Amino acid sequence: MREFAGATVVVTGAAAGLGRALCERFGRAGSRIVALDRDAAALGHTVDALRAAGIAVFGSTCDGTDEAACREAIRAGAAHHGGLDLLVCNAGISHHGDFAQTRPDVIRRVMAVNFLGAVHCTHAALPELLARRGMVIAISSVAGFAPLVGRTGYAASKHALHGFFDSLRSEVAGAGVAVMLVCPSFIATDIDRHALDPQGHPFRGTKAIAGRTATPAEIADRIYEAARRERRLVLPGATARIAWWLSRLAPAGYARIMARRMRR
């Protein structure tokens, strides 16, 4: 069982939603937090709230699509707290719209944020993680292992995380570094407030939801407990577990059910 008291934990997309909940959860366990987000104002509010709760936190504005910015932010956070033990790749963006009507640059933007942002941060953090036998957690989605109607780019970015982090695990396991993938279903966050429509503009519609919507705190608790046990794959909630097994045992049936519910 890993213990995170005194550990330094980097969380991307830390300003709100699941990222903020993860900062709070690991902070309550005694971790020192490095909070990264591209939204400087929202990040400032989160850092203030964490400090008010007695959590040691270093905040840095960082756009995950900028490799140099990721490297500098993680270097500064590790220097501030004296090392780095856990990286949580949480930052992400979504989009809505059938692929036939979606501009390719929307897909590129989603891939840059969701996939390359995780790659940039992991590459920057890896020397510290190897030196301290640390851990990487990647926040994927049910869309990381199953199809998702109307969000081809989002699903592609999450599938890419699985290929990357499953392969990375095989490279670093011998050095004592753990890699965990988390695949939640629906979480009550503001990700759709920042989602893109098929033309790359802010999405103004409503999201179809199949199953219960979990709170960020609920998912953060499950991630924390799974991280202590060094789980390889976490399916938090009944919807995620049902989707996992159904998509493997009856993939065609899963696709039909998902398409009907999402279209509805």
PDB file of C-alpha atoms in Angstrom:
ATOM      1  CA  MET A   1       0.000   0.000   0.000  1.00  0.00           C
ATOM      2  CA  ARG A   2       1.387   3.387  -1.006  1.00  0.00           C
ATOM      3  CA  GLU A   3       1.169   6.196   1.482  1.00  0.00           C
ATOM      4  CA  PHE A   4       0.877   9.776   0.260  1.00  0.00           C
ATOM      5  CA  ALA A   5       1.557  11.694   3.462  1.00  0.00           C
ATOM      6  CA  GLY A   6       4.511  13.935   2.649  1.00  0.00           C
ATOM      7  CA  ALA A   7       4.441  13.020  -1.044  1.00  0.00           C
ATOM      8  CA  THR A   8       4.466  15.672  -3.756  1.00  0.00           C
ATOM      9  CA  VAL A   9       1.488  15.302  -6.100  1.00  0.00           C
ATOM     10  CA  VAL A  10       1.175  17.171  -9.405  1.00  0.00           C
ATOM     11  CA  VAL A  11      -2.378  17.580 -10.717  1.00  0.00           C
ATOM     12  CA  THR A  12      -3.107  19.033 -14.159  1.00  0.00           C
ATOM     13  CA  GLY A  13      -6.446  20.691 -14.823  1.00  0.00           C
ATOM     14  CA  ALA A  14      -6.442  21.503 -11.107  1.00  0.00           C
ATOM     15  CA  ALA A  15      -8.561  24.666 -11.098  1.00  0.00           C
ATOM     16  CA  ALA A  16     -11.986  23.031 -10.940  1.00  0.00           C
ATOM     17  CA  GLY A  17     -13.990  19.824 -11.120  1.00  0.00           C
ATOM     18  CA  LEU A  18     -12.183  16.537 -10.655  1.00  0.00           C
ATOM     19  CA  GLY A  19      -8.760  18.209 -10.648  1.00  0.00           C
ATOM     20  CA  ARG A  20      -9.633  20.402  -7.695  1.00  0.00           C
ATOM     21  CA  ALA A  21     -11.254  17.456  -5.887  1.00  0.00           C
ATOM     22  CA  LEU A  22      -8.066  15.429  -6.364  1.00  0.00           C
ATOM     23  CA  CYS A  23      -5.959  18.267  -4.939  1.00  0.00           C
ATOM     24  CA  GLU A  24      -8.256  18.375  -1.913  1.00  0.00           C
ATOM     25  CA  ARG A  25      -8.266  14.594  -1.421  1.00  0.00           C
ATOM     26  CA  PHE A  26      -4.529  14.071  -1.634  1.00  0.00           C
ATOM     27  CA  GLY A  27      -3.976  17.258   0.345  1.00  0.00           C
ATOM     28  CA  ARG A  28      -6.143  15.929   3.194  1.00  0.00           C
ATOM     29  CA  ALA A  29      -3.927  12.840   3.192  1.00  0.00           C
ATOM     30  CA  GLY A  30      -0.902  15.030   3.842  1.00  0.00           C
ATOM     31  CA  SER A  31       0.401  15.388   0.295  1.00  0.00           C
ATOM     32  CA  ARG A  32       2.095  18.530  -0.969  1.00  0.00           C
ATOM     33  CA  ILE A  33       0.261  19.677  -4.084  1.00  0.00           C
ATOM     34  CA  VAL A  34       1.505  21.159  -7.355  1.00  0.00           C
ATOM     35  CA  ALA A  35      -1.633  22.532  -9.030  1.00  0.00           C
ATOM     36  CA  LEU A  36      -1.411  23.242 -12.773  1.00  0.00           C
ATOM     37  CA  ASP A  37      -4.069  24.814 -14.988  1.00  0.00           C
ATOM     38  CA  ARG A  38      -4.256  27.184 -17.956  1.00  0.00           C
ATOM     39  CA  ASP A  39      -6.997  29.293 -16.301  1.00  0.00           C
ATOM     40  CA  ALA A  40      -4.979  31.603 -14.062  1.00  0.00           C
ATOM     41  CA  ALA A  41      -7.953  33.205 -12.292  1.00  0.00           C
ATOM     42  CA  ALA A  42      -9.696  29.919 -11.442  1.00  0.00           C
ATOM     43  CA  LEU A  43      -6.386  28.368 -10.406  1.00  0.00           C
ATOM     44  CA  GLY A  44      -5.789  31.262  -8.027  1.00  0.00           C
ATOM     45  CA  HIS A  45      -9.123  30.629  -6.307  1.00  0.00           C
ATOM     46  CA  THR A  46      -8.307  26.929  -5.951  1.00  0.00           C
ATOM     47  CA  VAL A  47      -4.852  27.601  -4.526  1.00  0.00           C
ATOM     48  CA  ASP A  48      -6.320  30.056  -2.002  1.00  0.00           C
ATOM     49  CA  ALA A  49      -8.951  27.509  -0.938  1.00  0.00           C
ATOM     50  CA  LEU A  50      -6.372  24.752  -0.546  1.00  0.00           C
ATOM     51  CA  ARG A  51      -4.114  26.948   1.565  1.00  0.00           C
ATOM     52  CA  ALA A  52      -7.079  27.986   3.709  1.00  0.00           C
ATOM     53  CA  ALA A  53      -7.659  24.268   4.360  1.00  0.00           C
ATOM     54  CA  GLY A  54      -4.059  23.906   5.551  1.00  0.00           C
ATOM     55  CA  ILE A  55      -2.811  22.142   2.417  1.00  0.00           C
ATOM     56  CA  ALA A  56       0.709  22.894   1.157  1.00  0.00           C
ATOM     57  CA  VAL A  57       0.265  23.920  -2.474  1.00  0.00           C
ATOM     58  CA  PHE A  58       2.307  25.436  -5.285  1.00  0.00           C
ATOM     59  CA  GLY A  59       0.244  26.763  -8.190  1.00  0.00           C
ATOM     60  CA  SER A  60       1.452  27.449 -11.704  1.00  0.00           C
ATOM     61  CA  THR A  61      -0.388  28.524 -14.840  1.00  0.00           C
ATOM     62  CA  CYS A  62       0.382  25.985 -17.536  1.00  0.00           C
ATOM     63  CA  ASP A  63      -1.057  25.089 -20.947  1.00  0.00           C
ATOM     64  CA  GLY A  64      -0.546  21.372 -21.456  1.00  0.00           C
ATOM     65  CA  THR A  65      -0.208  21.786 -25.211  1.00  0.00           C
ATOM     66  CA  ASP A  66       3.004  23.802 -24.635  1.00  0.00           C
ATOM     67  CA  GLU A  67       5.799  21.304 -23.987  1.00  0.00           C
ATOM     68  CA  ALA A  68       8.243  23.913 -22.684  1.00  0.00           C
ATOM     69  CA  ALA A  69       5.631  25.354 -20.317  1.00  0.00           C
ATOM     70  CA  CYS A  70       4.900  21.886 -18.909  1.00  0.00           C
ATOM     71  CA  ARG A  71       8.577  21.210 -18.349  1.00  0.00           C
ATOM     72  CA  GLU A  72       9.109  24.524 -16.566  1.00  0.00           C
ATOM     73  CA  ALA A  73       5.973  24.258 -14.392  1.00  0.00           C
ATOM     74  CA  ILE A  74       6.815  20.735 -13.237  1.00  0.00           C
ATOM     75  CA  ARG A  75      10.449  21.679 -12.627  1.00  0.00           C
ATOM     76  CA  ALA A  76       9.360  24.634 -10.512  1.00  0.00           C
ATOM     77  CA  GLY A  77       6.838  22.583  -8.550  1.00  0.00           C
ATOM     78  CA  ALA A  78       9.351  19.827  -7.834  1.00  0.00           C
ATOM     79  CA  ALA A  79      11.930  22.405  -6.739  1.00  0.00           C
ATOM     80  CA  HIS A  80       9.417  24.122  -4.472  1.00  0.00           C
ATOM     81  CA  HIS A  81       8.415  20.940  -2.647  1.00  0.00           C
ATOM     82  CA  GLY A  82      11.733  19.115  -2.921  1.00  0.00           C
ATOM     83  CA  GLY A  83      10.794  16.369  -5.375  1.00  0.00           C
ATOM     84  CA  LEU A  84       7.894  14.727  -7.154  1.00  0.00           C
ATOM     85  CA  ASP A  85       6.146  11.452  -6.321  1.00  0.00           C
ATOM     86  CA  LEU A  86       2.864  11.362  -8.242  1.00  0.00           C
ATOM     87  CA  LEU A  87       1.658  12.917 -11.487  1.00  0.00           C
ATOM     88  CA  VAL A  88      -2.080  13.028 -12.197  1.00  0.00           C
ATOM     89  CA  CYS A  89      -2.802  13.788 -15.864  1.00  0.00           C
ATOM     90  CA  ASN A  90      -6.328  15.135 -15.532  1.00  0.00           C
ATOM     91  CA  ALA A  91      -6.583  18.160 -17.842  1.00  0.00           C
ATOM     92  CA  GLY A  92      -8.965  17.631 -20.727  1.00  0.00           C
ATOM     93  CA  ILE A  93     -11.399  19.124 -23.185  1.00  0.00           C
ATOM     94  CA  SER A  94     -14.415  17.702 -25.000  1.00  0.00           C
ATOM     95  CA  HIS A  95     -16.363  18.354 -28.185  1.00  0.00           C
ATOM     96  CA  HIS A  96     -19.795  17.481 -29.547  1.00  0.00           C
ATOM     97  CA  GLY A  97     -20.956  16.764 -33.063  1.00  0.00           C
ATOM     98  CA  ASP A  98     -20.941  14.045 -35.696  1.00  0.00           C
ATOM     99  CA  PHE A  99     -17.609  13.650 -37.426  1.00  0.00           C
ATOM    100  CA  ALA A 100     -19.101  14.414 -40.859  1.00  0.00           C
ATOM    101  CA  GLN A 101     -19.849  17.953 -39.678  1.00  0.00           C
ATOM    102  CA  THR A 102     -16.743  18.425 -37.508  1.00  0.00           C
ATOM    103  CA  ARG A 103     -13.711  20.389 -38.675  1.00  0.00           C
ATOM    104  CA  PRO A 104     -10.463  18.375 -38.443  1.00  0.00           C
ATOM    105  CA  ASP A 105      -8.803  21.153 -36.450  1.00  0.00           C
ATOM    106  CA  VAL A 106     -11.333  20.496 -33.664  1.00  0.00           C
ATOM    107  CA  ILE A 107     -10.079  16.900 -33.498  1.00  0.00           C
ATOM    108  CA  ARG A 108      -6.479  18.156 -33.473  1.00  0.00           C
ATOM    109  CA  ARG A 109      -7.242  20.526 -30.590  1.00  0.00           C
ATOM    110  CA  VAL A 110      -8.853  17.788 -28.514  1.00  0.00           C
ATOM    111  CA  MET A 111      -5.925  15.435 -29.189  1.00  0.00           C
ATOM    112  CA  ALA A 112      -3.425  18.168 -28.294  1.00  0.00           C
ATOM    113  CA  VAL A 113      -5.042  18.874 -24.929  1.00  0.00           C
ATOM    114  CA  ASN A 114      -6.094  15.381 -23.860  1.00  0.00           C
ATOM    115  CA  PHE A 115      -3.303  13.239 -25.261  1.00  0.00           C
ATOM    116  CA  LEU A 116      -0.245  15.396 -25.983  1.00  0.00           C
ATOM    117  CA  GLY A 117      -0.770  17.366 -22.774  1.00  0.00           C
ATOM    118  CA  ALA A 118      -0.441  14.108 -20.836  1.00  0.00           C
ATOM    119  CA  VAL A 119       2.612  13.128 -22.887  1.00  0.00           C
ATOM    120  CA  HIS A 120       4.312  16.489 -22.259  1.00  0.00           C
ATOM    121  CA  CYS A 121       3.728  16.395 -18.509  1.00  0.00           C
ATOM    122  CA  THR A 122       4.727  12.754 -18.175  1.00  0.00           C
ATOM    123  CA  HIS A 123       7.959  13.277 -20.083  1.00  0.00           C
ATOM    124  CA  ALA A 124       8.789  16.262 -17.887  1.00  0.00           C
ATOM    125  CA  ALA A 125       8.013  14.418 -14.645  1.00  0.00           C
ATOM    126  CA  LEU A 126       9.512  11.034 -15.491  1.00  0.00           C
ATOM    127  CA  PRO A 127      13.096  11.631 -14.269  1.00  0.00           C
ATOM    128  CA  GLU A 128      11.783  12.535 -10.801  1.00  0.00           C
ATOM    129  CA  LEU A 129       9.326   9.646 -10.808  1.00  0.00           C
ATOM    130  CA  LEU A 130      12.059   7.176 -11.746  1.00  0.00           C
ATOM    131  CA  ALA A 131      14.375   8.531  -9.056  1.00  0.00           C
ATOM    132  CA  ARG A 132      11.675   8.286  -6.359  1.00  0.00           C
ATOM    133  CA  ARG A 133       9.830   5.152  -7.576  1.00  0.00           C
ATOM    134  CA  GLY A 134       6.762   7.280  -8.103  1.00  0.00           C
ATOM    135  CA  MET A 135       3.438   6.905  -9.889  1.00  0.00           C
ATOM    136  CA  VAL A 136       1.465   8.274 -12.841  1.00  0.00           C
ATOM    137  CA  ILE A 137      -2.331   8.418 -12.938  1.00  0.00           C
ATOM    138  CA  ALA A 138      -4.039   9.166 -16.253  1.00  0.00           C
ATOM    139  CA  ILE A 139      -7.683  10.206 -16.186  1.00  0.00           C
ATOM    140  CA  SER A 140      -9.242   8.487 -19.166  1.00  0.00           C
ATOM    141  CA  SER A 141     -12.946   7.711 -19.637  1.00  0.00           C
ATOM    142  CA  VAL A 142     -15.389   5.010 -20.637  1.00  0.00           C
ATOM    143  CA  ALA A 143     -14.691   6.529 -24.072  1.00  0.00           C
ATOM    144  CA  GLY A 144     -11.126   5.243 -23.699  1.00  0.00           C
ATOM    145  CA  PHE A 145     -12.184   1.641 -24.270  1.00  0.00           C
ATOM    146  CA  ALA A 146     -15.588   1.900 -26.000  1.00  0.00           C
ATOM    147  CA  PRO A 147     -17.130   3.942 -28.848  1.00  0.00           C
ATOM    148  CA  LEU A 148     -18.866   7.251 -28.158  1.00  0.00           C
ATOM    149  CA  VAL A 149     -21.376   8.705 -30.614  1.00  0.00           C
ATOM    150  CA  GLY A 150     -20.866  12.357 -31.482  1.00  0.00           C
ATOM    151  CA  ARG A 151     -17.402  12.654 -29.919  1.00  0.00           C
ATOM    152  CA  THR A 152     -14.988  10.825 -32.190  1.00  0.00           C
ATOM    153  CA  GLY A 153     -12.056  13.080 -31.320  1.00  0.00           C
ATOM    154  CA  TYR A 154     -12.652  12.790 -27.597  1.00  0.00           C
ATOM    155  CA  ALA A 155     -12.845   8.996 -27.832  1.00  0.00           C
ATOM    156  CA  ALA A 156      -9.690   8.919 -29.961  1.00  0.00           C
ATOM    157  CA  SER A 157      -7.778  11.004 -27.418  1.00  0.00           C
ATOM    158  CA  LYS A 158      -8.818   8.731 -24.566  1.00  0.00           C
ATOM    159  CA  HIS A 159      -8.054   5.551 -26.535  1.00  0.00           C
ATOM    160  CA  ALA A 160      -4.604   7.035 -27.200  1.00  0.00           C
ATOM    161  CA  LEU A 161      -4.020   7.445 -23.472  1.00  0.00           C
ATOM    162  CA  HIS A 162      -4.544   3.709 -23.000  1.00  0.00           C
ATOM    163  CA  GLY A 163      -2.061   2.766 -25.689  1.00  0.00           C
ATOM    164  CA  PHE A 164       0.510   5.207 -24.356  1.00  0.00           C
ATOM    165  CA  PHE A 165       0.210   4.509 -20.628  1.00  0.00           C
ATOM    166  CA  ASP A 166      -0.198   0.735 -20.935  1.00  0.00           C
ATOM    167  CA  SER A 167       3.012   0.718 -22.979  1.00  0.00           C
ATOM    168  CA  LEU A 168       4.783   3.104 -20.602  1.00  0.00           C
ATOM    169  CA  ARG A 169       3.899   0.829 -17.698  1.00  0.00           C
ATOM    170  CA  SER A 170       5.799  -2.019 -19.324  1.00  0.00           C
ATOM    171  CA  GLU A 171       8.842   0.232 -19.663  1.00  0.00           C
ATOM    172  CA  VAL A 172       8.965   1.622 -16.130  1.00  0.00           C
ATOM    173  CA  ALA A 173       7.519  -1.143 -13.943  1.00  0.00           C
ATOM    174  CA  GLY A 174      10.965  -2.631 -13.396  1.00  0.00           C
ATOM    175  CA  ALA A 175      12.120   0.709 -11.997  1.00  0.00           C
ATOM    176  CA  GLY A 176       9.318   0.717  -9.441  1.00  0.00           C
ATOM    177  CA  VAL A 177       7.106   3.305 -11.150  1.00  0.00           C
ATOM    178  CA  ALA A 178       3.379   2.496 -11.128  1.00  0.00           C
ATOM    179  CA  VAL A 179       0.947   3.546 -13.874  1.00  0.00           C
ATOM    180  CA  MET A 180      -2.814   3.682 -13.330  1.00  0.00           C
ATOM    181  CA  LEU A 181      -5.627   4.447 -15.789  1.00  0.00           C
ATOM    182  CA  VAL A 182      -8.984   5.726 -14.519  1.00  0.00           C
ATOM    183  CA  CYS A 183     -12.120   5.386 -16.657  1.00  0.00           C
ATOM    184  CA  PRO A 184     -15.106   7.171 -15.116  1.00  0.00           C
ATOM    185  CA  SER A 185     -18.427   7.580 -16.895  1.00  0.00           C
ATOM    186  CA  PHE A 186     -20.276  10.828 -16.180  1.00  0.00           C
ATOM    187  CA  ILE A 187     -18.995  13.301 -13.585  1.00  0.00           C
ATOM    188  CA  ALA A 188     -20.706  16.530 -12.559  1.00  0.00           C
ATOM    189  CA  THR A 189     -18.026  18.940 -13.823  1.00  0.00           C
ATOM    190  CA  ASP A 190     -17.906  21.952 -16.123  1.00  0.00           C
ATOM    191  CA  ILE A 191     -16.072  20.169 -18.940  1.00  0.00           C
ATOM    192  CA  ASP A 192     -18.974  20.849 -21.297  1.00  0.00           C
ATOM    193  CA  ARG A 193     -18.817  24.556 -20.500  1.00  0.00           C
ATOM    194  CA  HIS A 194     -15.459  24.516 -22.305  1.00  0.00           C
ATOM    195  CA  ALA A 195     -16.400  21.950 -24.968  1.00  0.00           C
ATOM    196  CA  LEU A 196     -16.211  22.727 -28.669  1.00  0.00           C
ATOM    197  CA  ASP A 197     -18.914  22.436 -31.293  1.00  0.00           C
ATOM    198  CA  PRO A 198     -18.195  21.010 -34.781  1.00  0.00           C
ATOM    199  CA  GLN A 199     -16.825  24.363 -35.954  1.00  0.00           C
ATOM    200  CA  GLY A 200     -14.567  24.895 -32.950  1.00  0.00           C
ATOM    201  CA  HIS A 201     -16.850  27.393 -31.220  1.00  0.00           C
ATOM    202  CA  PRO A 202     -18.099  26.995 -27.631  1.00  0.00           C
ATOM    203  CA  PHE A 203     -20.663  24.218 -27.416  1.00  0.00           C
ATOM    204  CA  ARG A 204     -24.122  25.583 -26.546  1.00  0.00           C
ATOM    205  CA  GLY A 205     -26.167  22.395 -26.504  1.00  0.00           C
ATOM    206  CA  THR A 206     -26.905  19.871 -23.792  1.00  0.00           C
ATOM    207  CA  LYS A 207     -25.065  16.614 -23.201  1.00  0.00           C
ATOM    208  CA  ALA A 208     -26.873  13.299 -23.296  1.00  0.00           C
ATOM    209  CA  ILE A 209     -26.226  11.351 -20.093  1.00  0.00           C
ATOM    210  CA  ALA A 210     -26.618   7.586 -19.762  1.00  0.00           C
ATOM    211  CA  GLY A 211     -26.422   6.564 -16.126  1.00  0.00           C
ATOM    212  CA  ARG A 212     -25.838   8.284 -12.811  1.00  0.00           C
ATOM    213  CA  THR A 213     -23.673  11.405 -12.636  1.00  0.00           C
ATOM    214  CA  ALA A 214     -21.031  11.124  -9.911  1.00  0.00           C
ATOM    215  CA  THR A 215     -19.631  14.050  -7.957  1.00  0.00           C
ATOM    216  CA  PRO A 216     -15.945  14.985  -8.351  1.00  0.00           C
ATOM    217  CA  ALA A 217     -15.379  14.230  -4.654  1.00  0.00           C
ATOM    218  CA  GLU A 218     -16.754  10.701  -5.054  1.00  0.00           C
ATOM    219  CA  ILE A 219     -14.432   9.948  -7.968  1.00  0.00           C
ATOM    220  CA  ALA A 220     -11.465  11.572  -6.211  1.00  0.00           C
ATOM    221  CA  ASP A 221     -12.018   9.310  -3.184  1.00  0.00           C
ATOM    222  CA  ARG A 222     -12.041   6.207  -5.390  1.00  0.00           C
ATOM    223  CA  ILE A 223      -8.924   7.329  -7.249  1.00  0.00           C
ATOM    224  CA  TYR A 224      -7.086   7.951  -3.990  1.00  0.00           C
ATOM    225  CA  GLU A 225      -7.940   4.524  -2.583  1.00  0.00           C
ATOM    226  CA  ALA A 226      -7.035   2.812  -5.859  1.00  0.00           C
ATOM    227  CA  ALA A 227      -3.723   4.693  -6.004  1.00  0.00           C
ATOM    228  CA  ARG A 228      -2.838   3.422  -2.536  1.00  0.00           C
ATOM    229  CA  ARG A 229      -3.300  -0.102  -3.893  1.00  0.00           C
ATOM    230  CA  GLU A 230      -1.455   0.653  -7.152  1.00  0.00           C
ATOM    231  CA  ARG A 231      -4.342  -0.511  -9.293  1.00  0.00           C
ATOM    232  CA  ARG A 232      -3.653  -0.685 -13.032  1.00  0.00           C
ATOM    233  CA  LEU A 233      -7.213   0.111 -14.156  1.00  0.00           C
ATOM    234  CA  VAL A 234      -9.997   1.798 -12.203  1.00  0.00           C
ATOM    235  CA  LEU A 235     -13.646   1.687 -13.288  1.00  0.00           C
ATOM    236  CA  PRO A 236     -15.363   3.931 -10.747  1.00  0.00           C
ATOM    237  CA  GLY A 237     -19.074   3.326 -10.596  1.00  0.00           C
ATOM    238  CA  ALA A 238     -21.557   0.782 -11.904  1.00  0.00           C
ATOM    239  CA  THR A 239     -21.978   2.482 -15.286  1.00  0.00           C
ATOM    240  CA  ALA A 240     -18.252   2.269 -16.030  1.00  0.00           C
ATOM    241  CA  ARG A 241     -18.060  -1.385 -14.983  1.00  0.00           C
ATOM    242  CA  ILE A 242     -21.121  -2.370 -17.018  1.00  0.00           C
ATOM    243  CA  ALA A 243     -19.747  -0.530 -20.041  1.00  0.00           C
ATOM    244  CA  TRP A 244     -16.389  -2.298 -19.690  1.00  0.00           C
ATOM    245  CA  TRP A 245     -17.819  -5.801 -19.624  1.00  0.00           C
ATOM    246  CA  LEU A 246     -20.624  -5.238 -22.120  1.00  0.00           C
ATOM    247  CA  SER A 247     -18.296  -3.601 -24.652  1.00  0.00           C
ATOM    248  CA  ARG A 248     -16.052  -6.675 -24.458  1.00  0.00           C
ATOM    249  CA  LEU A 249     -18.594  -9.470 -24.277  1.00  0.00           C
ATOM    250  CA  ALA A 250     -21.105  -7.984 -26.738  1.00  0.00           C
ATOM    251  CA  PRO A 251     -19.453  -5.087 -28.596  1.00  0.00           C
ATOM    252  CA  ALA A 252     -22.085  -4.804 -31.323  1.00  0.00           C
ATOM    253  CA  GLY A 253     -24.888  -4.792 -28.776  1.00  0.00           C
ATOM    254  CA  TYR A 254     -23.069  -2.196 -26.682  1.00  0.00           C
ATOM    255  CA  ALA A 255     -22.649   0.069 -29.701  1.00  0.00           C
ATOM    256  CA  ARG A 256     -26.361  -0.158 -30.545  1.00  0.00           C
ATOM    257  CA  ILE A 257     -27.464   0.565 -26.976  1.00  0.00           C
ATOM    258  CA  MET A 258     -25.025   3.461 -26.609  1.00  0.00           C
ATOM    259  CA  ALA A 259     -26.064   4.987 -29.938  1.00  0.00           C
ATOM    260  CA  ARG A 260     -29.763   4.839 -29.030  1.00  0.00           C
ATOM    261  CA  ARG A 261     -29.277   6.368 -25.603  1.00  0.00           C
ATOM    262  CA  MET A 262     -26.922   9.095 -26.771  1.00  0.00           C
ATOM    263  CA  ARG A 263     -29.145  10.030 -29.714  1.00  0.00           C
ATOM    264  CA  ARG A 264     -32.126  10.205 -27.398  1.00  0.00           C
TER     265      ARG A 264
END
